[in-house]
Amino acid sequence: MSERRESSCKFFQSTSSGRRCVFLSPEEWRLRKDKLIPYCSNGGGGCPLLARYVAMASRLASERRGRRGALF
């Protein structure tokens, strides 16, 4: 029988300021960690910070692809 192991979000890392989401400053993490820890412990699933990061990365990738085809 295999047991299910929770996976942490890859952006929930040990830093010199302790374990925190690397998207936030240590000060911001202290203010928001109680609401964000469940997302961090769930591999990032449903995390509003991770969703914002993915949307921004996707938008930037689309813009870069669009520029490659443009003539300058």
mmCIF file of C-alpha atoms in Angstrom, residues 21-58:
data_model
loop_
_atom_site.group_PDB
_atom_site.id
_atom_site.type_symbol
_atom_site.label_atom_id
_atom_site.label_comp_id
_atom_site.label_asym_id
_atom_site.label_seq_id
_atom_site.Cartn_x
_atom_site.Cartn_y
_atom_site.Cartn_z
ATOM 1 C CA CYS A 21 7.245 31.879 -0.566
ATOM 2 C CA VAL A 22 9.972 33.468 -2.657
ATOM 3 C CA PHE A 23 7.413 35.671 -4.437
ATOM 4 C CA LEU A 24 7.035 37.726 -1.235
ATOM 5 C CA SER A 25 9.405 39.757 0.873
ATOM 6 C CA PRO A 26 9.996 38.458 4.413
ATOM 7 C CA GLU A 27 7.783 41.260 5.774
ATOM 8 C CA GLU A 28 4.923 40.503 3.382
ATOM 9 C CA TRP A 29 5.257 36.764 4.114
ATOM 10 C CA ARG A 30 4.862 37.389 7.853
ATOM 11 C CA LEU A 31 1.618 39.251 7.174
ATOM 12 C CA ARG A 32 0.122 36.736 4.713
ATOM 13 C CA LYS A 33 1.585 33.338 5.625
ATOM 14 C CA ASP A 34 -1.421 32.058 7.603
ATOM 15 C CA LYS A 35 -3.606 32.278 4.488
ATOM 16 C CA LEU A 36 -0.919 31.062 2.060
ATOM 17 C CA ILE A 37 0.595 28.055 3.900
ATOM 18 C CA PRO A 38 -2.233 25.698 2.807
ATOM 19 C CA TYR A 39 -1.424 26.465 -0.851
ATOM 20 C CA CYS A 40 2.299 25.970 -0.241
ATOM 21 C CA SER A 41 1.639 22.584 1.353
ATOM 22 C CA ASN A 42 -0.601 21.552 -1.537
ATOM 23 C CA GLY A 43 2.026 21.888 -4.242
ATOM 24 C CA GLY A 44 0.832 25.409 -5.043
ATOM 25 C CA GLY A 45 -2.625 24.256 -6.173
ATOM 26 C CA GLY A 46 -5.055 27.192 -6.124
ATOM 27 C CA CYS A 47 -2.440 29.690 -4.965
ATOM 28 C CA PRO A 48 -3.263 33.245 -6.083
ATOM 29 C CA LEU A 49 0.436 34.206 -6.184
ATOM 30 C CA LEU A 50 1.329 31.227 -8.362
ATOM 31 C CA ALA A 51 -1.646 31.921 -10.651
ATOM 32 C CA ARG A 52 -0.460 35.519 -11.116
ATOM 33 C CA TYR A 53 3.084 34.317 -11.868
ATOM 34 C CA VAL A 54 1.891 31.769 -14.445
ATOM 35 C CA ALA A 55 -0.358 34.340 -16.146
ATOM 36 C CA MET A 56 2.465 36.872 -16.340
ATOM 37 C CA ALA A 57 4.970 34.304 -17.632
ATOM 38 C CA SER A 58 2.478 33.134 -20.257
#
